[in-house]
mmCIF file of C-alpha atoms in Angstrom:
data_model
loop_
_atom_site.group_PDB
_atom_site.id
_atom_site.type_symbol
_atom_site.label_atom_id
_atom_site.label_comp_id
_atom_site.label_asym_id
_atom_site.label_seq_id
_atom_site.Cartn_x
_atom_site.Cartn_y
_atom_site.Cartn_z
ATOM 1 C CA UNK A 138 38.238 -43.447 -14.992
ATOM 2 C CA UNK A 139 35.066 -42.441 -15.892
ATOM 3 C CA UNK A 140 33.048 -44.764 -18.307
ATOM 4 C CA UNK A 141 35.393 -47.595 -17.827
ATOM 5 C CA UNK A 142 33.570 -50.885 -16.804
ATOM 6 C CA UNK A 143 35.397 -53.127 -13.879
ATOM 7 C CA UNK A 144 34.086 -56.598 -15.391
ATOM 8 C CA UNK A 145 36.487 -56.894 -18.100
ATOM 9 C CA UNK A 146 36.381 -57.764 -21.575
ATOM 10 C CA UNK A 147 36.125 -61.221 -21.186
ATOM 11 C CA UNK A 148 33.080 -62.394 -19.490
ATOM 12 C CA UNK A 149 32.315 -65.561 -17.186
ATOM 13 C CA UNK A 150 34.837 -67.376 -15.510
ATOM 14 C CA UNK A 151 37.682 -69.601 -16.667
ATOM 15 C CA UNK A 152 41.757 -69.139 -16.909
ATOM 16 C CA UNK A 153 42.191 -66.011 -18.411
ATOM 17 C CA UNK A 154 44.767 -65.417 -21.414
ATOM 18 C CA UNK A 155 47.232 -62.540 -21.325
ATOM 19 C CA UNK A 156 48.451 -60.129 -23.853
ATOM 20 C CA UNK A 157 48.349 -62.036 -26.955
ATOM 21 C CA UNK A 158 49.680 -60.594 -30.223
ATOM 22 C CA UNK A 159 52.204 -58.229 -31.043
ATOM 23 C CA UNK A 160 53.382 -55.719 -28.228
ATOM 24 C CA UNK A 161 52.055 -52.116 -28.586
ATOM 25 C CA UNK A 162 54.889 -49.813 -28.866
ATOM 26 C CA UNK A 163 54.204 -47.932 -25.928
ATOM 27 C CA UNK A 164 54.887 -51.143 -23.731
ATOM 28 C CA UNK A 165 57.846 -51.882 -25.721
ATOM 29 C CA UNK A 166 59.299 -48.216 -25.100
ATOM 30 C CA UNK A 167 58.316 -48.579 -21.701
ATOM 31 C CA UNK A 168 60.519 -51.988 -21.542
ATOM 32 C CA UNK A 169 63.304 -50.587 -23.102
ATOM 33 C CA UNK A 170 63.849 -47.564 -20.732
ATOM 34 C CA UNK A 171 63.422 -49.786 -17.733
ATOM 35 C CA UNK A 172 66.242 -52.039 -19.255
ATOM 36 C CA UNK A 173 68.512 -49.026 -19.869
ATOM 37 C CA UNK A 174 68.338 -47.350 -16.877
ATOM 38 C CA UNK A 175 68.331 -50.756 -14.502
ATOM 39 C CA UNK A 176 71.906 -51.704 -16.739
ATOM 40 C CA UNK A 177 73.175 -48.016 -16.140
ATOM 41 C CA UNK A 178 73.278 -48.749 -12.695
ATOM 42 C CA UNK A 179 76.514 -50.548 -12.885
ATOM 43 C CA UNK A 180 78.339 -48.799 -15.039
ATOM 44 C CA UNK A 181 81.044 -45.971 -13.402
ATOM 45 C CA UNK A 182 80.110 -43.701 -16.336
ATOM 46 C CA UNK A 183 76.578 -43.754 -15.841
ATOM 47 C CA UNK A 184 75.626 -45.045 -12.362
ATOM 48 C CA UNK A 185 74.943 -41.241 -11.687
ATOM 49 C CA UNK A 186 71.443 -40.889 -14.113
ATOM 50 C CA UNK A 187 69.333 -43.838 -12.560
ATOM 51 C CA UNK A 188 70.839 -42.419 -8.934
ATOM 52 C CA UNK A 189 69.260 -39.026 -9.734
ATOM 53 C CA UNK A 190 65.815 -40.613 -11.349
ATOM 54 C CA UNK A 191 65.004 -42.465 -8.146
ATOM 55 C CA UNK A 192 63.202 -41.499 -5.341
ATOM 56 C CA UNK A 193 65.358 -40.561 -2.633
ATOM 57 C CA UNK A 194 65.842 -38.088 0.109
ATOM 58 C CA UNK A 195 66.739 -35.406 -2.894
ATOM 59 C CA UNK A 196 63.318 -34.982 -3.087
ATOM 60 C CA UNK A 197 62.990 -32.731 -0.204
ATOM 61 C CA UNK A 198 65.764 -30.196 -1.606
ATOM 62 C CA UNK A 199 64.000 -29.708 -4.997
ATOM 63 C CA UNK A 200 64.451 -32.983 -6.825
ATOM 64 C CA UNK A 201 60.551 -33.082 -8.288
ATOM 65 C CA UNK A 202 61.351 -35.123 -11.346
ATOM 66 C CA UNK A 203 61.770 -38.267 -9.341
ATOM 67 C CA UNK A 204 57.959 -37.815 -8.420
ATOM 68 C CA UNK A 205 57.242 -39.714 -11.406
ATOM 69 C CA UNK A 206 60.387 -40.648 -12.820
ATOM 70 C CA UNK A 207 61.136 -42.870 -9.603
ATOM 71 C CA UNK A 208 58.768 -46.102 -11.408
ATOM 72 C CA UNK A 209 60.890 -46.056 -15.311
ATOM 73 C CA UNK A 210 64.039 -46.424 -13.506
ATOM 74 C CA UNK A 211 64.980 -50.034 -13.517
ATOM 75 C CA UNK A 212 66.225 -51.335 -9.999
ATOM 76 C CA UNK A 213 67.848 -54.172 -8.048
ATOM 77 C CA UNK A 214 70.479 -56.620 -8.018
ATOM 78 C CA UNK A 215 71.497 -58.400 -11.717
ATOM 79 C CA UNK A 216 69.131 -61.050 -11.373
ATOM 80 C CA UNK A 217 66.543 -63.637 -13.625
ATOM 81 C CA UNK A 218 63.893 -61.808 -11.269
ATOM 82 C CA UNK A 219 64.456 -58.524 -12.993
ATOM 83 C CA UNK A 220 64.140 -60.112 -16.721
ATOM 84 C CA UNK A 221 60.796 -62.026 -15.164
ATOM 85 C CA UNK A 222 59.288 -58.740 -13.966
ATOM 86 C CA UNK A 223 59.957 -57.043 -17.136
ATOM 87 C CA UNK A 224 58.015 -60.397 -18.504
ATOM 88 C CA UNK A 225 55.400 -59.608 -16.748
ATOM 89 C CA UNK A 226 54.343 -56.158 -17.163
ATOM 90 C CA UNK A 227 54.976 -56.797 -20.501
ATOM 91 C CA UNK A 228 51.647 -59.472 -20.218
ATOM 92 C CA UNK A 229 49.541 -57.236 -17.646
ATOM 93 C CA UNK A 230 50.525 -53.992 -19.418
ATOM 94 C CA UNK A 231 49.667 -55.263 -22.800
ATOM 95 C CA UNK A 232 46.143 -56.408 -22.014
ATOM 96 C CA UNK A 233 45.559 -53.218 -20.276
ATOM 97 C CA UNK A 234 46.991 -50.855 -22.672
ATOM 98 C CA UNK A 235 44.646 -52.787 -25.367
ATOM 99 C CA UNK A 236 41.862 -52.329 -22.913
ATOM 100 C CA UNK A 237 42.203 -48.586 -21.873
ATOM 101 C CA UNK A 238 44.080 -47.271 -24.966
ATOM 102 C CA UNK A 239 46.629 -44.754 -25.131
ATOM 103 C CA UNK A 240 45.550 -41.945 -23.413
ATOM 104 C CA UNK A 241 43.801 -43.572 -20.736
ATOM 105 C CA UNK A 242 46.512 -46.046 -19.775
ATOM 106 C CA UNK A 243 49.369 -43.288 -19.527
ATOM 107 C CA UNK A 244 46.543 -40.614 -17.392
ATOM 108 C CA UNK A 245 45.838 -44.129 -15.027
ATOM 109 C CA UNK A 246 49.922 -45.066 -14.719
ATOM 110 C CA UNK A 247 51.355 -41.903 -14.214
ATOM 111 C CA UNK A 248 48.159 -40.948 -11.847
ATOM 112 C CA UNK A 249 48.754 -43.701 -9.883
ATOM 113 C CA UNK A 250 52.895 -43.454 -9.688
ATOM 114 C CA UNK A 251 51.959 -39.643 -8.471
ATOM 115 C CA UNK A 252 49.794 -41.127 -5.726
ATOM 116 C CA UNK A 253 52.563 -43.800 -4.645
ATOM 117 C CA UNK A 254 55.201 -40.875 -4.663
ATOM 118 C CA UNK A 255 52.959 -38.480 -2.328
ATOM 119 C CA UNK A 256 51.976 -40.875 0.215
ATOM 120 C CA UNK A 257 55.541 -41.956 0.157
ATOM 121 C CA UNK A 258 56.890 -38.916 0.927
ATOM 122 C CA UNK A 259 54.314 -37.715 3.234
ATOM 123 C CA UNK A 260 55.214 -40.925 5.360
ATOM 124 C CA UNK A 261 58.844 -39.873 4.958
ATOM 125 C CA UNK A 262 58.606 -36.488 6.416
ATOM 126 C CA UNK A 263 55.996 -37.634 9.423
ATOM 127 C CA UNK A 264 58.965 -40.229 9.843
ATOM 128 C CA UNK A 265 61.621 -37.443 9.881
ATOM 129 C CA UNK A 266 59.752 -34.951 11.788
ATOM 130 C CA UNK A 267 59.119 -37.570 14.723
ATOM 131 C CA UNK A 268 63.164 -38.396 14.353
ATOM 132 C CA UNK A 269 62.561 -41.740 12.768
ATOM 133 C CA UNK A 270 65.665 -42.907 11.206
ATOM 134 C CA UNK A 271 65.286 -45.099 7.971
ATOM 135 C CA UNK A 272 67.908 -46.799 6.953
ATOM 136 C CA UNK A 273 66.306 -48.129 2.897
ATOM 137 C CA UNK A 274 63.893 -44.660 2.401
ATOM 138 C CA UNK A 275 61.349 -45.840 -0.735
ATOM 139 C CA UNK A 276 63.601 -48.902 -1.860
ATOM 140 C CA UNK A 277 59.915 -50.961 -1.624
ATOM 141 C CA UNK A 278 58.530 -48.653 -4.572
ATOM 142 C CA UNK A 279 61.558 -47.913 -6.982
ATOM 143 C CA UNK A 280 60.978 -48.625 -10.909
ATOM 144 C CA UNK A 281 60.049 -51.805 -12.035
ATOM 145 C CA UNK A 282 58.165 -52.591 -8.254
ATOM 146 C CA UNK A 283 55.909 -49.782 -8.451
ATOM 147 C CA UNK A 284 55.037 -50.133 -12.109
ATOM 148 C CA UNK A 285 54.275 -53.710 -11.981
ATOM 149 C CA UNK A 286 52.136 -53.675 -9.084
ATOM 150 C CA UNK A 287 49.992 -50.567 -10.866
ATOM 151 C CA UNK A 288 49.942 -52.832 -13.933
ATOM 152 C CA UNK A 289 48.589 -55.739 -12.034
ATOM 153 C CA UNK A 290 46.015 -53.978 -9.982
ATOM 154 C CA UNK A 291 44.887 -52.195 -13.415
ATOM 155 C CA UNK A 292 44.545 -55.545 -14.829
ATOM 156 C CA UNK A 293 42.840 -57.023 -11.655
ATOM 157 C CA UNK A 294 40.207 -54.329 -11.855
ATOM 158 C CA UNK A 295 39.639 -54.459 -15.309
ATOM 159 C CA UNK A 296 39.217 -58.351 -15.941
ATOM 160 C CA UNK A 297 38.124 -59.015 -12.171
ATOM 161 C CA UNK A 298 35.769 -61.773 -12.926
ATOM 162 C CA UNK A 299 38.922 -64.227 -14.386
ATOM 163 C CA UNK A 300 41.435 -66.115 -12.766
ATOM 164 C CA UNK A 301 44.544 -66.733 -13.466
ATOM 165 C CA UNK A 302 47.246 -69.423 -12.552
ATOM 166 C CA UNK A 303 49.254 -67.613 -9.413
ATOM 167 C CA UNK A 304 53.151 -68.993 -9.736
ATOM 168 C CA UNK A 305 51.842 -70.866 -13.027
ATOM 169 C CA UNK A 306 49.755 -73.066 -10.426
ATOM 170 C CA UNK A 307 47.623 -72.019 -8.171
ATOM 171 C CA UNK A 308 44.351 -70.483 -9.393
ATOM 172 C CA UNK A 309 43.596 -67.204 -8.510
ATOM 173 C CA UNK A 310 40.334 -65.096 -9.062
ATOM 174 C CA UNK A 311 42.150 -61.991 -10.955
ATOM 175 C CA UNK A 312 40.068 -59.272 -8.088
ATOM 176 C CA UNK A 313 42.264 -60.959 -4.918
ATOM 177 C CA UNK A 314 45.181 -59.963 -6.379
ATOM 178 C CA UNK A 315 44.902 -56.604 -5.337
ATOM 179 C CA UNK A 316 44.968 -57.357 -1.241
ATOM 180 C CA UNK A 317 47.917 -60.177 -2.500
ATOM 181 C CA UNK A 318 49.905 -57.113 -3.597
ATOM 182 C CA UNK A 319 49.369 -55.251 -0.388
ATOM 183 C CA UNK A 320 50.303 -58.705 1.242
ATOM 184 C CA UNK A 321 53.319 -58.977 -0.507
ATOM 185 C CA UNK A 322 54.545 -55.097 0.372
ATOM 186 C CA UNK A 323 54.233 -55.803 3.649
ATOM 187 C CA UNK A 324 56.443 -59.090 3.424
ATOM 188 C CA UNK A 325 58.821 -56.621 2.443
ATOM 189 C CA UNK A 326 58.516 -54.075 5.033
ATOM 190 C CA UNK A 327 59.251 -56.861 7.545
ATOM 191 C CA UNK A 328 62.243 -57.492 5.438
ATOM 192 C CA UNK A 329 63.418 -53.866 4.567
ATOM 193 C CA UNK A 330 61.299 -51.757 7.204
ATOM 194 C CA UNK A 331 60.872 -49.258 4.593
ATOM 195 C CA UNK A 332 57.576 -48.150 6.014
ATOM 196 C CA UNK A 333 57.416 -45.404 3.271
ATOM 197 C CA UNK A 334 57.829 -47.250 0.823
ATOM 198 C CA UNK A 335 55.161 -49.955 2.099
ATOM 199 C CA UNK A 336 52.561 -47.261 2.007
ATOM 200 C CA UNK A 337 53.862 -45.700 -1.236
ATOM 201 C CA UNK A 338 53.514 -49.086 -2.743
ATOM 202 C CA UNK A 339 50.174 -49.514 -1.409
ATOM 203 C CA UNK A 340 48.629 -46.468 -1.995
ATOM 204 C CA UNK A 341 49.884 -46.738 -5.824
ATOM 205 C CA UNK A 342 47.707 -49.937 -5.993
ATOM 206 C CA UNK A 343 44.760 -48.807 -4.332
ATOM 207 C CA UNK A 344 44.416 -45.853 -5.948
ATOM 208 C CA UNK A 345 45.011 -47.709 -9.670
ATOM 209 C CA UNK A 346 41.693 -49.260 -8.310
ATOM 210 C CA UNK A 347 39.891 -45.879 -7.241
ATOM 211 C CA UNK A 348 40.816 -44.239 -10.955
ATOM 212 C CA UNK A 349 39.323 -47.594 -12.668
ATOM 213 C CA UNK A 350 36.298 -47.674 -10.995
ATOM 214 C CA UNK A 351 33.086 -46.813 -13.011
ATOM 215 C CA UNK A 352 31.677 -43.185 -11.927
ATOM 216 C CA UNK A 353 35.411 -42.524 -11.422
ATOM 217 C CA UNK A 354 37.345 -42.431 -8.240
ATOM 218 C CA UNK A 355 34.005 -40.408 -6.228
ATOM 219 C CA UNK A 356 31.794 -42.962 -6.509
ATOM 220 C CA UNK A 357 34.447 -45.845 -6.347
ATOM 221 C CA UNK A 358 35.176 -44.653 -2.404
ATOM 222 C CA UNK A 359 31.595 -44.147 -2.186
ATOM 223 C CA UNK A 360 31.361 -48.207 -3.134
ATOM 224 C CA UNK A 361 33.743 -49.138 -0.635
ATOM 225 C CA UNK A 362 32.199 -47.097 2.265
ATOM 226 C CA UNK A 363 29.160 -49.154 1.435
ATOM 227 C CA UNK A 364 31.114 -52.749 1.296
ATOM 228 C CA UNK A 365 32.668 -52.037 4.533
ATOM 229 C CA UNK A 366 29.106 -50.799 5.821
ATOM 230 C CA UNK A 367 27.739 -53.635 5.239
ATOM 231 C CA UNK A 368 30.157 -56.165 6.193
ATOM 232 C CA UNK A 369 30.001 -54.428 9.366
ATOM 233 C CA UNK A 370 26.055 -54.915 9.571
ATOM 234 C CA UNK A 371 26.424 -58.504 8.494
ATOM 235 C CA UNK A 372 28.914 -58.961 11.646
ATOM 236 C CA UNK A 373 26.873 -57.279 13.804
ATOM 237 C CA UNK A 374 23.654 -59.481 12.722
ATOM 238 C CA UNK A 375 25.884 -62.807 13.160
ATOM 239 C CA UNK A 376 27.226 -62.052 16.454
ATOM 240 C CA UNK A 377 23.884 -60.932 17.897
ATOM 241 C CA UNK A 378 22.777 -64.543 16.256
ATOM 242 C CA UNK A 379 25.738 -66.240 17.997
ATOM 243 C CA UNK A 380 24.477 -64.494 21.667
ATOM 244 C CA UNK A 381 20.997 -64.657 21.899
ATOM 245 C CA UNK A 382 20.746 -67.554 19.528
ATOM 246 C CA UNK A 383 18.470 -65.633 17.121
ATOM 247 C CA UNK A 384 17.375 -66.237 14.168
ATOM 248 C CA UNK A 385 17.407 -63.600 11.226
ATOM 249 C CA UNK A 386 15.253 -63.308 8.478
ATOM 250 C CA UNK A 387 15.889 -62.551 5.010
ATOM 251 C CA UNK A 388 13.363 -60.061 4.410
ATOM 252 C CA UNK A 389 14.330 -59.898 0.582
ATOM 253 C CA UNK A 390 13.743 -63.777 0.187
ATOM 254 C CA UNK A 391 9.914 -62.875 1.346
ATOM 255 C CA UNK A 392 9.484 -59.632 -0.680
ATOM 256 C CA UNK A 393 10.390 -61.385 -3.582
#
């Protein structure tokens, strides 16, 4: 998202508030068609729309609408957890709606559920090519999962330098919880083995932070390829320390 700073638009450190005010009526909407489709689910009558909305193995005989529509189809068990995650994109999705605006929070979402979806499917059809059965194909990345984790990493990107109370308790800078999301998929895929949906999931949340970066998703890779550069340097530097008991200097701390 070009022109978008990553430092958020509250500056220092501190507990960070979320979405204070009244909901914008996108969020709302988006709320309301998750809680639709998730009750259709267990209703005879309509059990067949959310079935056809989700990503599933229809995909590969023409089914292109569940591309995007897999992550606005509510999913899962009747359960408090569903009402909490609808809680909370309401409070990450509000702050970043205000932050982006319209147009740039629905080209970021639906972006980054079209990235999840891809992956997903690529994975699936490596997976079926090499006669891997799956038993739970996506069930990682459908509705509510997907969309919250986008909502989160947007939020993480965008307000990186707060924390926030993990659980209600545990402080949290805002910027780990994007490798805490990838954590948590893959406490799933140990659970589910839905190794599609693990990368689906991930990739959806990765690339949320490539389309948020400033200079846009080019120069956000570019960024990383330089982090990882030079953590590799610095590990290099450290173990040659470690064996021959050197001694490196900071050049910079002389220069300046």
């Amino acid at each position: 998202m070009r022109g978008t700073p990553a430092g958020g638009m509250y500056s220092g450190g501190g507990i960070s508030p979320l979405s204070r005010g009244p909901i914008p009526s996108d969020i709302a909407g988006l709320l309301g068609v998750l809680f639709l489709t998730f009750v259709m689910q267990f209703f005879s009558l309509t059990a067949a729309l959310p079935a056809l909305l989700r990503l599933s193995p229809l995909i590969f005989r023409g089914a292109i609408w569940q591309l995007l529509s897999y992550a606005f189809c509510g999913f899962g068990p009747a359960s408090l957890w569903f009402l909490f995650s609808l809680l909370m994109i309401y409070w990450f999705g509000t702050d970043v709606f205000r932050r982006l605006g319209r147009k740039f929070f629905w080209k970021t979402t639906l972006s980054a559920v079209l990235i999840g979806s891809l992956c997903a499917i690529l994975i699936r059809a490596l997976g079926m090519m090499l006669h891997q059965p799956s038993a739970m194909p996506f069930v990682l990345m459908q509705g509510q999962y997907t969309l919250l984790s986008i909502l989160v990493a947007a939020w993480a990107t965008l307000y990186s330098s707060r924390t926030i109370l993990l659980f209600f308790v545990l402080p949290i800078r805002a910027s780990w919880f994007i490798p805490l999301e990838i954590l948590f998929a893959f406490m799933g895929f140990l659970n589910t083995r839905d190794f599609s949906g693990f990368i689906g999931i991930s990739a959806a949340v990765l690339g949320t932070w490539l389309l948020l970066q400033p200079g846009g998703p080019t120069q956000g890779l570019g960024n990383f390829r330089l982090r990882l550069r030079r953590m590799w340097i610095e590990m290099r530097l450290a173990r040659l320390r470690r064996k021959r008991n050197l001694h490196v200097v900071d050049e910079d701390r002389y220069l300046n």
